[in-house]
PDB file of C-alpha atoms in Angstrom:
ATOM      1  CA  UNK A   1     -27.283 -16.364 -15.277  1.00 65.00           C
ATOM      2  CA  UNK A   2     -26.690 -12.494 -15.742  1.00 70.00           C
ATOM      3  CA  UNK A   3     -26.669 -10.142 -12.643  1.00 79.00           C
ATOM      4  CA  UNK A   4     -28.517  -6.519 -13.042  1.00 85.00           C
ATOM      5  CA  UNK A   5     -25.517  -4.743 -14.620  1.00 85.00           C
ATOM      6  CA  UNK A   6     -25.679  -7.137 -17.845  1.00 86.00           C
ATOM      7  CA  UNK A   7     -28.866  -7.020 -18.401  1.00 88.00           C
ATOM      8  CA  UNK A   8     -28.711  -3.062 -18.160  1.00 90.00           C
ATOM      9  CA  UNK A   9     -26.133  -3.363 -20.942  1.00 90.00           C
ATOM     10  CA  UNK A  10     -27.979  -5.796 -22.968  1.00 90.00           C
ATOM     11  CA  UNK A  11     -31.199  -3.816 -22.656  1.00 92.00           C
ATOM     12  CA  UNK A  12     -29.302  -0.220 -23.720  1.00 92.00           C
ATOM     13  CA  UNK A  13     -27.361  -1.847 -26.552  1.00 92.00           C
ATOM     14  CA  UNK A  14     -30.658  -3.441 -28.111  1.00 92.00           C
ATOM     15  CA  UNK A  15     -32.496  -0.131 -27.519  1.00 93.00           C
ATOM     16  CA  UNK A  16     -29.751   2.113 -29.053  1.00 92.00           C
ATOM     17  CA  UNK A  17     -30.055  -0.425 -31.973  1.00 91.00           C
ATOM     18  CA  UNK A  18     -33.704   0.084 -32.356  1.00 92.00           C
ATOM     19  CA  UNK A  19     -33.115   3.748 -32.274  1.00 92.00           C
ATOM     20  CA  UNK A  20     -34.432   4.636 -29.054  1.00 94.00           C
ATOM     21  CA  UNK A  21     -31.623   6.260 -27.703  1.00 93.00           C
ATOM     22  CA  UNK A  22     -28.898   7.811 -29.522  1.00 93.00           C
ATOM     23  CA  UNK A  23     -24.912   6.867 -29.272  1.00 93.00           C
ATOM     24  CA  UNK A  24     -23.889   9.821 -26.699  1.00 94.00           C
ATOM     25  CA  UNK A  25     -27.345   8.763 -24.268  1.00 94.00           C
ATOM     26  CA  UNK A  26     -26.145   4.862 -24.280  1.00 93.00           C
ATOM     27  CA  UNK A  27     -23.101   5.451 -23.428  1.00 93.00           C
ATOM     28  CA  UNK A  28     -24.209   8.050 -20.415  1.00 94.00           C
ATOM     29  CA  UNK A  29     -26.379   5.445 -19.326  1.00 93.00           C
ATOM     30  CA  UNK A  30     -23.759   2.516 -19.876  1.00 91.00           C
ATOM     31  CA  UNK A  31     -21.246   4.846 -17.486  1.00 93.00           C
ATOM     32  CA  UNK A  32     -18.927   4.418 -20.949  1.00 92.00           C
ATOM     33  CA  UNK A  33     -17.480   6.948 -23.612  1.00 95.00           C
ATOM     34  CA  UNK A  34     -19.254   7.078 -26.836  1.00 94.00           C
ATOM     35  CA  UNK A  35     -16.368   5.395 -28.573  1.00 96.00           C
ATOM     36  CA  UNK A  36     -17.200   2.647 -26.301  1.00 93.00           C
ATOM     37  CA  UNK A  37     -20.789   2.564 -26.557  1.00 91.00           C
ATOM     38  CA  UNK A  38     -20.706   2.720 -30.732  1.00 93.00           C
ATOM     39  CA  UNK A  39     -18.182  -0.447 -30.198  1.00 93.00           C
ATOM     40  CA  UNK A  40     -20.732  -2.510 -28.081  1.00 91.00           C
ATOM     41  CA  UNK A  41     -22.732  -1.335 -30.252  1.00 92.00           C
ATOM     42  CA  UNK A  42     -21.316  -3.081 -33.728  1.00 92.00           C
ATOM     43  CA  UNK A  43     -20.431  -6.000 -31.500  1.00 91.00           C
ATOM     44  CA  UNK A  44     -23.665  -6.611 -30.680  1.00 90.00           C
ATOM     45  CA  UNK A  45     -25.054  -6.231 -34.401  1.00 90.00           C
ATOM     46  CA  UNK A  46     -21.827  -8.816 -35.534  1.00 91.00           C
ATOM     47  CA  UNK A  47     -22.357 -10.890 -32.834  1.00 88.00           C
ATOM     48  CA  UNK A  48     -26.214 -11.239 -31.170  1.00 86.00           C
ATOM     49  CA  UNK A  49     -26.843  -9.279 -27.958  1.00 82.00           C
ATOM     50  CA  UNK A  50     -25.123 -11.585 -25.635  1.00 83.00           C
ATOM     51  CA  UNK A  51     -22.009 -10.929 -27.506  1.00 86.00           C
ATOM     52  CA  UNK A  52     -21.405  -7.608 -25.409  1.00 85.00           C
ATOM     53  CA  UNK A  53     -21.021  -9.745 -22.385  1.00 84.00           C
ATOM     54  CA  UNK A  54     -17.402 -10.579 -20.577  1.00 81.00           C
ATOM     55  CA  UNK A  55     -15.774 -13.047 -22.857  1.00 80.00           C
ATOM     56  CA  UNK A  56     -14.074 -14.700 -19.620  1.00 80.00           C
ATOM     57  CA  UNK A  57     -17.971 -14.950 -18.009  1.00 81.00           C
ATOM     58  CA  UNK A  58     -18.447 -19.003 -17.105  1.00 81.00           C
ATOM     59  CA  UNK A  59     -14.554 -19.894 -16.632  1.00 87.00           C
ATOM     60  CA  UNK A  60     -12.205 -20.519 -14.272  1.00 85.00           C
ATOM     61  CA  UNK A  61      -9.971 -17.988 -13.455  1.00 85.00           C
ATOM     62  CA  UNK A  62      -6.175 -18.209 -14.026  1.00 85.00           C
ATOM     63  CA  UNK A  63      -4.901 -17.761 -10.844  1.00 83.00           C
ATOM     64  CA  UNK A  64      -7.458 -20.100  -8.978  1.00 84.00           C
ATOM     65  CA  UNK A  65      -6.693 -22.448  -6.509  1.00 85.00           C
ATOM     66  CA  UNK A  66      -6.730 -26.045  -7.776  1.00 87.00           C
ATOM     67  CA  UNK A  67      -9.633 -27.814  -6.203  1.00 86.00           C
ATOM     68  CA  UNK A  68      -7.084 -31.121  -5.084  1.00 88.00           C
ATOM     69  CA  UNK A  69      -4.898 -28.151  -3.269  1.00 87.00           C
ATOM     70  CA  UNK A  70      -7.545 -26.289  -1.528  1.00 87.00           C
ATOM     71  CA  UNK A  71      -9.211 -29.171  -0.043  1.00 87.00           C
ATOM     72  CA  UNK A  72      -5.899 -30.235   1.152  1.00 89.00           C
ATOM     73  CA  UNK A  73      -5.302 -27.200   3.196  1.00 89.00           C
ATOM     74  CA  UNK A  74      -9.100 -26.917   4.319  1.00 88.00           C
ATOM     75  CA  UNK A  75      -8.718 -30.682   6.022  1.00 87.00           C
ATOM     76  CA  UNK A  76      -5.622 -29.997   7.301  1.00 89.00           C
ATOM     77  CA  UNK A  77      -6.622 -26.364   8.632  1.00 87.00           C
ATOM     78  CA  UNK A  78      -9.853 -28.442  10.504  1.00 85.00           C
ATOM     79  CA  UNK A  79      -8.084 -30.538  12.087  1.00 86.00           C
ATOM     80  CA  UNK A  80      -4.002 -31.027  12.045  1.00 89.00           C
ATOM     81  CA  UNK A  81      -3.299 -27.184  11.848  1.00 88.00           C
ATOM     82  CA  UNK A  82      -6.687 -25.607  13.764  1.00 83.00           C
ATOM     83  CA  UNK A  83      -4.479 -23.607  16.437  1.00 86.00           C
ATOM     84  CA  UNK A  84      -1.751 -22.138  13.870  1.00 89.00           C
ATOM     85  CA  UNK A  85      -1.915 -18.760  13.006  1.00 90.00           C
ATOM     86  CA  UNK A  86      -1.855 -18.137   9.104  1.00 90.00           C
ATOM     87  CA  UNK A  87       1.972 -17.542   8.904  1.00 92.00           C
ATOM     88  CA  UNK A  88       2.868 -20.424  10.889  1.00 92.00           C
ATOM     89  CA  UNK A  89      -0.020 -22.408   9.026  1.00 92.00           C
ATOM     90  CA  UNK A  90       1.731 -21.303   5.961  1.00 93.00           C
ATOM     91  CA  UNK A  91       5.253 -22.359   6.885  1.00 93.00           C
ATOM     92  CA  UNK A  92       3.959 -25.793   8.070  1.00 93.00           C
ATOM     93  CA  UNK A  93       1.994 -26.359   5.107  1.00 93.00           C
ATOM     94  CA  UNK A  94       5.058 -25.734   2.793  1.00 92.00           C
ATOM     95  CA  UNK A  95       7.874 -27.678   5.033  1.00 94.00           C
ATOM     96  CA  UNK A  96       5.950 -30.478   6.179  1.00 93.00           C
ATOM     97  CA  UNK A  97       2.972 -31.076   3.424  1.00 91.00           C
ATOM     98  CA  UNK A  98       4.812 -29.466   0.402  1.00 91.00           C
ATOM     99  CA  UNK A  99       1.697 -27.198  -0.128  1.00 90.00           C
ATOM    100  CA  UNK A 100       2.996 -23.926  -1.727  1.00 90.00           C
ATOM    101  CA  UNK A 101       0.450 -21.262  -0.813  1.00 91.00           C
ATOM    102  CA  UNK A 102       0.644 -17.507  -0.354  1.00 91.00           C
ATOM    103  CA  UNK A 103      -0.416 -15.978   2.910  1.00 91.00           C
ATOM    104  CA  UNK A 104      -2.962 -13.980   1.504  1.00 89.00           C
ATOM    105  CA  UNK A 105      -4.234 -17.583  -0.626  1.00 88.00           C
ATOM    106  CA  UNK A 106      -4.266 -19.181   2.398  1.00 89.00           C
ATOM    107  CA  UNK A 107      -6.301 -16.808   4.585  1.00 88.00           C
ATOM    108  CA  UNK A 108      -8.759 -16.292   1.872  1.00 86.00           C
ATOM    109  CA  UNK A 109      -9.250 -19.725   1.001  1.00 85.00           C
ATOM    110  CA  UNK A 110      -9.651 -20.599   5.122  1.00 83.00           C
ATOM    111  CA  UNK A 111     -12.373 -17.611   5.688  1.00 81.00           C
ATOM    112  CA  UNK A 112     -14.006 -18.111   2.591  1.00 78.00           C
ATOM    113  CA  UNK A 113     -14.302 -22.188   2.881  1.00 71.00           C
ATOM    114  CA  UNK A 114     -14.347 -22.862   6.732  1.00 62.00           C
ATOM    115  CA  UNK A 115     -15.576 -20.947   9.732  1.00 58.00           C
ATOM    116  CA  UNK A 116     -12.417 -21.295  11.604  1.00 48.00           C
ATOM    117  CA  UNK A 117     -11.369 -19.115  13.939  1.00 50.00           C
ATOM    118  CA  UNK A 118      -7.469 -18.110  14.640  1.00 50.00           C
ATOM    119  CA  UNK A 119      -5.713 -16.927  17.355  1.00 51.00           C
ATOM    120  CA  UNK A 120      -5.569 -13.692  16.974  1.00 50.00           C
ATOM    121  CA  UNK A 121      -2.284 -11.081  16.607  1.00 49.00           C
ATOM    122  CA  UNK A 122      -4.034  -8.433  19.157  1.00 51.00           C
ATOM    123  CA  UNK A 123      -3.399  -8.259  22.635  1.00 53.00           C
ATOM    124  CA  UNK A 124      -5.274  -6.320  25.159  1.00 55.00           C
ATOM    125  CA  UNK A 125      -3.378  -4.134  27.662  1.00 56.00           C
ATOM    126  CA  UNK A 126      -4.042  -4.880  31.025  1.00 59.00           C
ATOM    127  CA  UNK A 127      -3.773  -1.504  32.069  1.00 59.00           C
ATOM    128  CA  UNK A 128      -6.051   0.351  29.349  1.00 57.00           C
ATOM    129  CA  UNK A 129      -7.951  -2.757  28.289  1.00 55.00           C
ATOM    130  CA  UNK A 130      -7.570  -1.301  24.676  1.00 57.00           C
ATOM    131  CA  UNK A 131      -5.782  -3.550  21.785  1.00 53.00           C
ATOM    132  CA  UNK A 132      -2.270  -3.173  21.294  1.00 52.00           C
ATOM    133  CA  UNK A 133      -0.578  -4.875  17.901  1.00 51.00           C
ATOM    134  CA  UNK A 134       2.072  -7.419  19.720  1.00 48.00           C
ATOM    135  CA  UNK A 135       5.675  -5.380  18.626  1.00 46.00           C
ATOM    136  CA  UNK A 136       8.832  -6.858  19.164  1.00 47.00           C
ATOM    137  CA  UNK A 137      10.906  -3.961  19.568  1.00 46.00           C
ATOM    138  CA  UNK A 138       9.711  -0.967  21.950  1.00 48.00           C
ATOM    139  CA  UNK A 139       9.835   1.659  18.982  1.00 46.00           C
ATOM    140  CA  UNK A 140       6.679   2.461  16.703  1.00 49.00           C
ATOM    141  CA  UNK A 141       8.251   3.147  13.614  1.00 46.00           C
ATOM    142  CA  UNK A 142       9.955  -0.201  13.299  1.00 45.00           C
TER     143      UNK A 142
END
């Protein structure tokens, strides 16, 4: 299925082809150079219209997360691991599970996939009653 900006791009290129608009008004209109637009241009002429689409459009990306490993760590963030923190979610999951996951994989897999909710790294100053980032030192440039 193709959002709005690939069908904009179809509909230009096939238009330019027709004649309607010239090489320097497709490309304004693609947000492209006019080198660009003359080479989705002869792309689309070699190749059909769909052929000025994303050649990676419909795969998997590279640097996915395996489907085995992500529902590993969404079970285990459920139930085993539901009051860790990411980091020490992270640690556990590599010592104890042999699950090798980045901190930034794991959080985005466990928002994205589950509606958990963590502990979070804020506490509230009695005093003010604003949010103060928990420091372990009582200088702010460390």
């Amino acid at each position: 299925m193709m959002d709005n900006q690939e069908a904009r791009r179809i509909a230009v290129i096939e238009q330019t082809r027709k004649g309607k608009f010239n090489n320097r008004e497709a490309a304004h209109l693609l947000g492209r150079s006019i080198r660009q637009g003359q080479r989705l241009k002869r792309k689309a002429e070699a190749g059909g219209a769909t052929a000025v689409l994303h050649g990676n459009r419909g795969k998997r990306p590279y640097n996915a997360l395996p489907e085995e490993t992500r529902t590993t760590v969404i079970s285990l963030a459920r139930d085993t691991l539901k009051d860790y923190n990411y980091m020490h979610m992270q640690e556990v999951l590599e010592d104890e599970y042999g699950v090798n996951i980045s901190y930034s994989g794991l959080s985005g897999c466990v928002k994205y996939f589950s509606h958990l909710s963590f502990p979070p790294l804020v506490e509230i100053d009695e005093f003010t009653g604003k949010n103060e980032y928990f420091r372990t030192s009582n200088s702010q440039y460390e």
